[in-house]
Each structure stands twice: as structure tokens, then as C-alpha cells.
Amino acid sequence: MPRAAILGTGFDVPDRVVSNDDLTAVMDTSDAWIRERTGIEERRWVREGTTGAQMAHRACLAALEEADIPASDVDAIILATLSPDHAFPGTGVFLQRELGLTGIPALDVRAQCTGFVYGLSVADAWIRMGQYRTILLVGVEIQSTGLDVSTAGRDMAVLFGDGAGAVVVGATDDDGRGVLVTRLHSDGRHAETLWCDAASSARHPRVSSEDLASGRHYPSMDGREVFKHAATRMPEAVEEALAASGLEIGDVDLLIPHQANLRISEMVRRRLQLPEERVYNNIQRYGNTTAATIPIALAEAVREGRLQRGDLLCLVAFGSGFTWGSALIRW
Ligand code: COA
């Protein structure tokens, strides 16, 4: 049975840098508040005209180049996003069109911040069962166009950024590398704890002027509740993946947690008793880019030489749904 290995990584972020000080011009917040509570210093927001499919395309081209694989070898696309370019069809087909890969399947994954880990699990299964050999797995988000950039929306608006990260997942017969295990979870009892109510097919009409007036089209959350669950579920998911593969926390060379909040990452690191140099964070520069955070961080970690062949990489995510999950990969 072939194994699924990550053969190349790539990312793309908008060139428009939005600092914490830039936000103080439009809402009642401060650089000190944002840094202390979240660790975020700046984020990237798209300029008008940039689409998620365009960023995903650039991230995929970088990943294919690193893998040294032509786009024509790709058999399937899996694209994770909670902010599709359009209500339908999914962003995956727009990416497919940009890549010129007519005919191959394009699957959009709706698992929010855990979307990349869910997508990796699907790619791993498809490769192991022999259905596809070369898969582009992408996380892409444009959060900025959906945020309430005023004092009323400051709890959410300061957290999120835009960007795309991609990997080429390919079949390998080398049992010294590849995805060892993935573990996925969700708990819909908390669906409204971090969500966006409108526009929605459950409403008649999907969005009304009253919805717009009351801000139901903006995302909302109970930040403390999300924080509490994230800080508990992420270490649990790491331990679950380690137990399933007979490994221990000391075997992990690099942990890339979903970049929701530097304080959450720090709590996860302490609970797992991992030294600082074994955890990769870049939320300081990008904020929370939802499904894109893990592949952007992975691509940066690779470019910084933080992963060597044979290293044990652990990915862990938590997000809206709630959804959460983990993956262990022998690099
Ligand atoms: N700037 C300044 N003040 C802000 C603010 C901002 N951007 N956002 C909220 N505040 C205010 C609140 O209104 C509140 O004021 P009050 O005490 O007068 O009511 C005060 O700051 C404290 O808010 P609180 O929500 O208790 O802060 P916190 O320490 O819980 O930090 C978060 C808030 C959002 C940073 C934190 O809860 C968090 O990160 N949660 C997880 C969110 C997350 O990761 N979501 C995505 C998951 S994938």
C-alpha cells in the first residue's frame, strides 16, 4: 500500500500589511491590547480585485516547483476554506481553472480552522487506497472582506488575516516517510460559539436589510469559550495521534499548531511539555488565516530549514464547529 508524503510546500499572502496601529485608526483598540492578548503584530489583507483562487494558484505553483512536479501530474484538488470566493461553486473549481487541469476532481472542505488537517486525512486515504497519486491540498482564506472593521467588531477584526498555503501530497513506496496517522473530531453542540449567521439558506430571505443593520452577516464568537476548548482539545489531539502510532511527545521534532492566538499555542506547548524551539508560530506576522495557517506555517518552516528528512512533524488544529484534529508525518 503506498503512503502519502508531502513532496512540496508553497504559500502566498497579500502584499498589503495591516499593522495593529493601522487598526487603531478605525476602531477603539491598541497595539498593546492586541499584542498582549493574541501575540499578533500585523496581518495581510487583500486589495480589491484579489481572489482566493488567485492566491491558492500562486501557492500551488510554489508547492509544485518545490516538489519538482509538473501541474499536469496532479490527479485531484482538495481545497479548505470557510471564505469561498462565491456562495457556489466552491473555490476548488476556480483554482482548477487557473491551473488548467480540466476534468480532475476538485473538493472543497468546510471544516474551518481544521480544514487543512481534514483535507490531509482525505488525501492520505485516497492515496493509500490507490485512487489518486498526486494531490494538491490547499488552505485559503479571505477573512478581511467579511469583518466588521469598527469598534463593534473589534474582538474578531483584530484576529484574522488573509492568505493561502498549499502542499503537494504524493504517493511514495518509501515507508520511512509520509503521513503516519490523522485524527479528526467535531462537536456541533458548539456550532454557534464561533460562527457567521447570515447570509444563510435557513433564513427567508437569506439576508435581509434587518440582518445587515444588526450585523448578522459578520462573524461572532464567545472568545473565552473558544480559548478554553482550543487549549484543551489541541493537546488531547496530539496525545491521541501519538498513542495511535506508538510514539511519544519527545519524538516530535516540530509541532505546528493552528495559529489562533499565541497564548493558545503557548498553553498547548506547556501542556505537552515541549521546548519552545519545537513549536513553530508565525501568527505575529499573519494573524489567524484559518484553514491557511498550517500550510503557510509549514511552507515557512521548510524555507527556514526547520524540518529535515526523517523528522517527526505534528500538525494540530482547532476551530469553528467546533472541529479539531491532528496529524503525524514522518518528513
Ligand atoms: N481591543 C481592545 N479591547 C478589546 C478588543 C480589542 N480588539 N476586543 C475586545 N476588547 C475588550 C472587550 O470588550 C472587553 O472589555 P470589557 O471588559 O469592558 O467588557 C475586554 O477587552 C476583555 O475582553 P475579553 O473577551 O475578556 O478578553 P480575552 O482576554 O478573553 O481576549 C480574545 C479576547 C478574543 C483575544 C481571546 O478570548 C481569544 O483569543 N479567544 C480565542 C479566539 C480565537 O482564537 N478564535 C478563533 C479560533 S480558531
Short mmCIF file of C-alpha atoms and ligand atoms in Angstrom, two decimals:
data_model
loop_
_atom_site.label_atom_id
_atom_site.label_comp_id
_atom_site.label_asym_id
_atom_site.label_seq_id
_atom_site.Cartn_x
_atom_site.Cartn_y
_atom_site.Cartn_z
CA MET A 1 0.00 0.00 0.00
CA PRO A 2 1.52 3.40 -0.94
CA ARG A 3 1.95 6.07 1.70
CA ALA A 4 1.14 9.76 1.32
CA ALA A 5 4.12 12.11 1.65
CA ILE A 6 4.28 15.90 1.47
CA LEU A 7 6.52 16.47 -1.53
CA GLY A 8 6.38 20.27 -1.80
CA THR A 9 5.05 23.34 0.04
CA GLY A 10 4.15 26.87 -1.03
CA PHE A 11 2.30 29.94 0.17
CA ASP A 12 1.04 33.29 -0.96
CA VAL A 13 -0.02 36.27 1.14
CA PRO A 14 -1.25 39.71 0.04
CA ASP A 15 1.36 42.47 -0.11
CA ARG A 16 -0.87 44.82 1.92
CA VAL A 17 0.43 44.78 5.51
CA VAL A 18 -2.07 45.96 8.14
CA SER A 19 -0.38 46.75 11.47
CA ASN A 20 -2.10 46.97 14.84
CA ASP A 21 -1.58 50.73 14.68
CA ASP A 22 -3.42 50.84 11.34
CA LEU A 23 -6.43 49.32 13.12
CA THR A 24 -6.41 51.92 15.88
CA ALA A 25 -7.33 54.49 13.20
CA VAL A 26 -10.69 52.76 12.57
CA MET A 27 -11.63 51.21 15.94
CA ASP A 28 -11.10 51.61 19.66
CA THR A 29 -8.17 49.23 20.20
CA SER A 30 -4.42 49.44 20.80
CA ASP A 31 -1.23 47.75 19.70
CA ALA A 32 -0.57 46.80 23.34
CA TRP A 33 -4.01 45.14 23.79
CA ILE A 34 -3.69 43.10 20.61
CA ARG A 35 -0.09 42.02 21.29
CA GLU A 36 -0.74 41.07 24.92
CA ARG A 37 -3.95 39.11 24.27
CA THR A 38 -3.07 37.49 20.94
CA GLY A 39 0.61 37.96 20.03
CA ILE A 40 -0.42 39.45 16.67
CA GLU A 41 1.68 42.37 15.39
CA GLU A 42 0.39 42.63 11.83
CA ARG A 43 -1.68 40.74 9.27
CA ARG A 44 -2.09 40.76 5.48
CA TRP A 45 -5.39 41.88 3.93
CA VAL A 46 -6.15 41.66 0.23
CA ARG A 47 -6.59 44.66 -2.02
CA GLU A 48 -9.81 44.80 -4.03
CA GLY A 49 -9.57 42.50 -7.06
CA THR A 50 -7.57 39.69 -5.42
CA THR A 51 -9.46 36.41 -5.12
CA GLY A 52 -8.86 33.32 -3.03
CA ALA A 53 -8.41 31.25 -6.19
CA GLN A 54 -5.61 33.57 -7.33
CA MET A 55 -3.73 33.26 -4.03
CA ALA A 56 -4.33 29.49 -3.99
CA HIS A 57 -2.99 29.28 -7.54
CA ARG A 58 0.25 31.07 -6.62
CA ALA A 59 0.67 28.88 -3.51
CA CYS A 60 0.12 25.73 -5.62
CA LEU A 61 2.66 26.79 -8.25
CA ALA A 62 5.26 27.31 -5.49
CA ALA A 63 4.46 23.88 -4.00
CA LEU A 64 4.69 22.16 -7.40
CA GLU A 65 8.01 23.89 -8.07
CA GLU A 66 9.43 22.77 -4.72
CA ALA A 67 8.24 19.22 -5.41
CA ASP A 68 9.64 19.45 -8.96
CA ILE A 69 6.37 18.01 -10.29
CA PRO A 70 4.55 19.41 -13.35
CA ALA A 71 0.95 20.58 -12.80
CA SER A 72 -0.15 18.02 -15.42
CA ASP A 73 0.71 15.21 -12.94
CA VAL A 74 -1.92 16.39 -10.43
CA ASP A 75 -4.89 13.99 -10.21
CA ALA A 76 -7.05 15.80 -7.63
CA ILE A 77 -7.51 19.08 -5.74
CA ILE A 78 -8.66 19.41 -2.14
CA LEU A 79 -9.27 22.99 -1.06
CA ALA A 80 -10.14 24.00 2.51
CA THR A 81 -11.80 27.35 3.15
CA LEU A 82 -14.55 28.97 5.20
CA SER A 83 -14.48 32.05 2.97
CA PRO A 84 -15.16 30.79 -0.55
CA ASP A 85 -14.86 33.31 -3.37
CA HIS A 86 -18.57 32.73 -4.15
CA ALA A 87 -21.51 31.06 -2.40
CA PHE A 88 -21.23 28.37 -5.06
CA PRO A 89 -19.49 26.72 -6.80
CA GLY A 90 -16.59 26.04 -4.44
CA THR A 91 -13.25 27.79 -4.81
CA GLY A 92 -11.68 24.44 -5.82
CA VAL A 93 -13.05 24.65 -9.37
CA PHE A 94 -11.84 28.25 -9.79
CA LEU A 95 -8.37 27.06 -8.72
CA GLN A 96 -8.64 24.12 -11.12
CA ARG A 97 -9.47 26.55 -13.93
CA GLU A 98 -6.47 28.75 -13.07
CA LEU A 99 -4.26 25.64 -13.16
CA GLY A 100 -5.77 24.48 -16.47
CA LEU A 101 -6.46 21.00 -15.09
CA THR A 102 -9.84 20.37 -16.72
CA GLY A 103 -11.53 17.14 -15.65
CA ILE A 104 -9.81 16.29 -12.37
CA PRO A 105 -11.93 16.36 -9.18
CA ALA A 106 -11.92 19.49 -7.01
CA LEU A 107 -13.28 19.01 -3.50
CA ASP A 108 -13.97 21.93 -1.16
CA VAL A 109 -13.66 21.12 2.55
CA ARG A 110 -15.76 23.02 5.12
CA ALA A 111 -14.06 22.34 8.43
CA GLN A 112 -12.94 25.93 9.17
CA CYS A 113 -9.60 26.18 11.03
CA THR A 114 -9.27 22.39 10.96
CA GLY A 115 -9.89 22.27 7.20
CA PHE A 116 -6.29 21.58 6.25
CA VAL A 117 -5.98 18.64 8.67
CA TYR A 118 -9.33 17.23 7.45
CA GLY A 119 -8.11 17.65 3.86
CA LEU A 120 -4.83 15.90 4.65
CA SER A 121 -6.76 12.97 6.09
CA VAL A 122 -8.82 12.69 2.86
CA ALA A 123 -5.69 12.97 0.68
CA ASP A 124 -3.95 10.31 2.76
CA ALA A 125 -6.92 7.92 2.40
CA TRP A 126 -7.23 8.49 -1.37
CA ILE A 127 -3.53 7.79 -1.86
CA ARG A 128 -3.47 4.70 0.37
CA MET A 129 -6.47 3.20 -1.45
CA GLY A 130 -4.75 3.86 -4.79
CA GLN A 131 -7.41 6.22 -6.15
CA TYR A 132 -5.04 9.15 -6.79
CA ARG A 133 -1.26 9.54 -6.72
CA THR A 134 -0.66 13.31 -6.74
CA ILE A 135 -2.98 15.69 -4.90
CA LEU A 136 -2.84 19.45 -4.40
CA LEU A 137 -4.07 20.26 -0.90
CA VAL A 138 -4.70 23.94 -0.26
CA GLY A 139 -5.93 26.13 2.60
CA VAL A 140 -7.02 29.61 1.54
CA GLU A 141 -8.91 32.43 3.23
CA ILE A 142 -10.01 35.97 2.60
CA GLN A 143 -11.30 36.97 6.02
CA SER A 144 -10.83 40.72 5.69
CA THR A 145 -13.82 41.38 3.40
CA GLY A 146 -16.17 39.74 5.95
CA LEU A 147 -15.06 41.52 9.13
CA ASP A 148 -16.73 44.39 10.97
CA VAL A 149 -13.78 46.77 10.97
CA SER A 150 -15.25 49.07 13.64
CA THR A 151 -15.25 49.09 17.44
CA ALA A 152 -18.37 46.87 17.43
CA GLY A 153 -16.44 44.11 15.65
CA ARG A 154 -13.02 44.63 17.22
CA ASP A 155 -12.89 41.32 19.09
CA MET A 156 -12.93 39.46 15.74
CA ALA A 157 -11.45 42.03 13.35
CA VAL A 158 -8.04 42.22 15.02
CA LEU A 159 -7.54 38.44 14.89
CA PHE A 160 -7.92 37.47 11.25
CA GLY A 161 -5.78 37.71 8.13
CA ASP A 162 -5.82 36.59 4.51
CA GLY A 163 -3.54 34.15 2.67
CA ALA A 164 -3.06 30.75 1.08
CA GLY A 165 -0.84 27.76 1.74
CA ALA A 166 -0.52 24.62 -0.38
CA VAL A 167 1.19 21.25 -0.36
CA VAL A 168 1.67 18.54 -2.96
CA VAL A 169 0.71 15.23 -1.38
CA GLY A 170 2.12 12.35 -3.39
CA ALA A 171 2.23 8.55 -3.26
CA THR A 172 5.51 7.06 -2.07
CA ASP A 173 6.68 3.48 -1.58
CA ASP A 174 9.32 4.71 0.91
CA ASP A 175 7.98 3.53 4.29
CA GLY A 176 10.50 5.78 6.01
CA ARG A 177 8.37 8.85 5.26
CA GLY A 178 4.81 10.08 4.92
CA VAL A 179 1.61 10.55 6.90
CA LEU A 180 1.59 8.14 9.86
CA VAL A 181 -1.79 8.97 11.34
CA THR A 182 -4.56 11.56 11.29
CA ARG A 183 -7.24 12.03 13.93
CA LEU A 184 -10.38 14.13 13.34
CA HIS A 185 -13.17 15.35 15.63
CA SER A 186 -16.14 17.69 15.76
CA ASP A 187 -18.76 18.77 18.28
CA GLY A 188 -21.73 20.61 16.76
CA ARG A 189 -23.15 21.44 20.19
CA HIS A 190 -20.85 24.47 19.94
CA ALA A 191 -21.73 25.42 16.36
CA GLU A 192 -22.92 28.92 17.30
CA THR A 193 -20.00 29.68 19.64
CA LEU A 194 -17.93 30.82 16.64
CA TRP A 195 -19.99 31.34 13.51
CA CYS A 196 -21.50 33.57 10.89
CA ASP A 197 -25.31 33.54 10.87
CA ALA A 198 -26.13 35.27 7.56
CA ALA A 199 -26.39 35.03 4.58
CA SER A 200 -27.91 31.63 5.16
CA SER A 201 -30.36 29.26 3.46
CA ALA A 202 -32.02 28.80 6.86
CA ARG A 203 -33.26 32.42 6.60
CA HIS A 204 -36.08 33.71 4.40
CA PRO A 205 -34.67 35.65 2.59
CA ARG A 206 -31.07 34.54 3.01
CA VAL A 207 -30.05 38.03 4.06
CA SER A 208 -32.41 40.90 4.92
CA SER A 209 -31.83 44.59 5.47
CA GLU A 210 -32.53 43.90 9.15
CA ASP A 211 -29.74 41.28 9.19
CA LEU A 212 -27.39 43.84 7.67
CA ALA A 213 -28.47 46.51 10.15
CA SER A 214 -27.89 44.20 13.13
CA GLY A 215 -24.58 42.86 11.79
CA ARG A 216 -25.67 39.21 11.47
CA HIS A 217 -23.56 38.94 8.33
CA TYR A 218 -20.40 39.46 10.43
CA PRO A 219 -18.75 36.55 12.25
CA SER A 220 -19.22 36.39 16.01
CA MET A 221 -17.77 34.32 18.83
CA ASP A 222 -17.56 33.76 22.53
CA GLY A 223 -13.79 34.27 22.66
CA ARG A 224 -13.26 32.89 26.17
CA GLU A 225 -15.20 29.71 25.41
CA VAL A 226 -13.25 29.17 22.17
CA PHE A 227 -9.98 29.79 24.01
CA LYS A 228 -10.82 27.27 26.75
CA HIS A 229 -11.80 24.50 24.32
CA ALA A 230 -8.87 25.13 21.96
CA ALA A 231 -6.33 24.97 24.78
CA THR A 232 -7.78 21.61 25.93
CA ARG A 233 -8.62 19.89 22.64
CA MET A 234 -5.35 20.57 20.84
CA PRO A 235 -3.05 18.84 23.37
CA GLU A 236 -5.57 15.95 23.59
CA ALA A 237 -5.49 15.52 19.80
CA VAL A 238 -1.68 15.47 19.78
CA GLU A 239 -1.60 12.83 22.52
CA GLU A 240 -4.24 10.78 20.69
CA ALA A 241 -2.20 10.75 17.46
CA LEU A 242 0.98 9.83 19.36
CA ALA A 243 -0.77 6.97 21.19
CA ALA A 244 -2.20 5.67 17.89
CA SER A 245 1.26 5.45 16.36
CA GLY A 246 3.18 4.21 19.40
CA LEU A 247 5.24 7.41 19.66
CA GLU A 248 5.89 9.86 22.48
CA ILE A 249 5.94 13.63 22.74
CA GLY A 250 9.74 13.51 22.99
CA ASP A 251 9.80 12.04 19.47
CA VAL A 252 8.18 15.17 17.97
CA ASP A 253 10.76 17.37 16.22
CA LEU A 254 8.33 20.11 15.20
CA LEU A 255 4.77 20.92 16.23
CA ILE A 256 2.81 23.32 14.00
CA PRO A 257 -0.36 24.31 15.84
CA HIS A 258 -3.19 26.19 14.16
CA GLN A 259 -2.37 29.88 14.58
CA ALA A 260 -5.39 31.20 16.51
CA ASN A 261 -3.67 33.05 19.32
CA LEU A 262 -0.07 32.96 20.55
CA ARG A 263 -1.35 32.45 24.10
CA ILE A 264 -3.25 29.33 23.00
CA SER A 265 -0.14 27.96 21.24
CA GLU A 266 1.89 28.66 24.36
CA MET A 267 -0.62 26.83 26.60
CA VAL A 268 -0.61 23.86 24.20
CA ARG A 269 3.21 23.82 24.24
CA ARG A 270 3.33 23.91 28.05
CA ARG A 271 0.68 21.21 28.48
CA LEU A 272 2.66 18.97 26.15
CA GLN A 273 5.93 19.98 27.85
CA LEU A 274 7.58 20.74 24.52
CA PRO A 275 10.58 23.10 24.40
CA GLU A 276 9.98 26.41 22.60
CA GLU A 277 12.24 25.54 19.67
CA ARG A 278 9.99 22.59 18.78
CA VAL A 279 6.89 24.70 18.18
CA TYR A 280 6.50 26.87 15.07
CA ASN A 281 4.49 30.09 15.29
CA ASN A 282 4.06 32.89 12.76
CA ILE A 283 0.79 34.43 13.96
CA GLN A 284 2.77 37.56 14.86
CA ARG A 285 3.03 38.40 11.13
CA TYR A 286 -0.17 36.97 9.64
CA GLY A 287 -2.85 36.76 12.34
CA ASN A 288 -5.28 33.85 12.12
CA THR A 289 -5.66 32.85 8.45
CA THR A 290 -7.99 29.97 9.39
CA ALA A 291 -7.57 26.98 7.02
CA ALA A 292 -4.42 28.58 5.58
CA THR A 293 -2.48 28.93 8.85
CA ILE A 294 -0.97 25.44 8.97
CA PRO A 295 0.16 25.24 5.31
CA ILE A 296 1.56 28.80 5.42
CA ALA A 297 3.47 27.98 8.62
CA LEU A 298 4.64 24.67 7.15
CA ALA A 299 5.93 26.36 3.99
CA GLU A 300 7.78 28.96 6.07
CA ALA A 301 9.23 26.31 8.39
CA VAL A 302 10.56 24.42 5.35
CA ARG A 303 12.10 27.62 3.93
CA GLU A 304 13.77 28.32 7.29
CA GLY A 305 15.31 24.83 7.35
CA ARG A 306 13.28 23.78 10.42
CA LEU A 307 12.46 20.32 9.00
CA GLN A 308 14.98 17.67 7.95
CA ARG A 309 14.22 14.38 6.23
CA GLY A 310 13.25 11.82 8.89
CA ASP A 311 11.94 14.42 11.38
CA LEU A 312 8.60 13.80 13.06
CA LEU A 313 6.18 16.64 12.26
CA CYS A 314 2.95 17.08 14.20
CA LEU A 315 0.07 19.27 13.00
CA VAL A 316 -2.83 20.16 15.26
CA ALA A 317 -5.84 22.41 14.73
CA PHE A 318 -9.00 23.63 16.41
CA GLY A 319 -11.75 25.84 15.10
CA SER A 320 -15.35 26.72 14.45
CA GLY A 321 -17.79 23.82 14.56
CA PHE A 322 -16.15 23.00 16.91
CA THR A 323 -13.80 20.92 14.81
CA TRP A 324 -10.35 19.73 15.77
CA GLY A 325 -7.77 17.22 14.64
CA SER A 326 -4.13 16.23 14.40
CA ALA A 327 -1.67 14.56 12.05
CA LEU A 328 1.74 12.95 12.48
CA ILE A 329 4.04 12.97 9.47
CA ARG A 330 7.48 11.45 9.06
CA TRP A 331 9.17 14.15 6.95
N1 COA B 1 -9.21 45.95 21.51
C1 COA B 1 -9.42 46.42 22.75
N2 COA B 1 -10.29 45.87 23.60
C2 COA B 1 -10.97 44.79 23.19
C3 COA B 1 -10.80 44.23 21.92
C4 COA B 1 -9.87 44.86 21.06
N3 COA B 1 -9.63 44.40 19.83
N4 COA B 1 -11.60 43.17 21.81
C5 COA B 1 -12.26 43.05 22.96
N5 COA B 1 -11.88 44.04 23.81
C6 COA B 1 -12.35 44.29 25.16
C7 COA B 1 -13.65 43.62 25.48
O1 COA B 1 -14.73 44.41 25.03
C8 COA B 1 -13.59 43.53 26.99
O2 COA B 1 -13.95 44.76 27.52
P1 COA B 1 -14.87 44.84 28.87
O3 COA B 1 -14.05 44.15 29.92
O4 COA B 1 -15.02 46.31 29.07
O5 COA B 1 -16.13 44.13 28.52
C9 COA B 1 -12.11 43.35 27.30
O6 COA B 1 -11.42 43.73 26.08
C10 COA B 1 -11.73 41.91 27.65
O7 COA B 1 -12.31 41.05 26.70
P2 COA B 1 -12.19 39.51 26.85
O8 COA B 1 -13.03 38.88 25.77
O9 COA B 1 -12.41 39.09 28.25
O10 COA B 1 -10.64 39.31 26.53
P3 COA B 1 -9.83 37.98 26.45
O11 COA B 1 -8.69 38.06 27.38
O12 COA B 1 -10.72 36.78 26.53
O13 COA B 1 -9.22 38.05 24.98
C11 COA B 1 -9.59 37.15 22.78
C12 COA B 1 -10.10 38.10 23.88
C13 COA B 1 -10.56 37.23 21.63
C14 COA B 1 -8.22 37.63 22.34
C15 COA B 1 -9.49 35.73 23.36
O14 COA B 1 -10.67 35.39 24.00
C16 COA B 1 -9.20 34.72 22.30
O15 COA B 1 -8.19 34.75 21.63
N6 COA B 1 -10.08 33.73 22.16
C17 COA B 1 -9.91 32.72 21.13
C18 COA B 1 -10.37 33.32 19.84
C19 COA B 1 -9.93 32.50 18.67
O16 COA B 1 -8.84 32.03 18.63
N7 COA B 1 -10.82 32.36 17.70
C20 COA B 1 -10.52 31.63 16.52
C21 COA B 1 -10.38 30.20 16.87
S1 COA B 1 -9.96 29.26 15.56
#
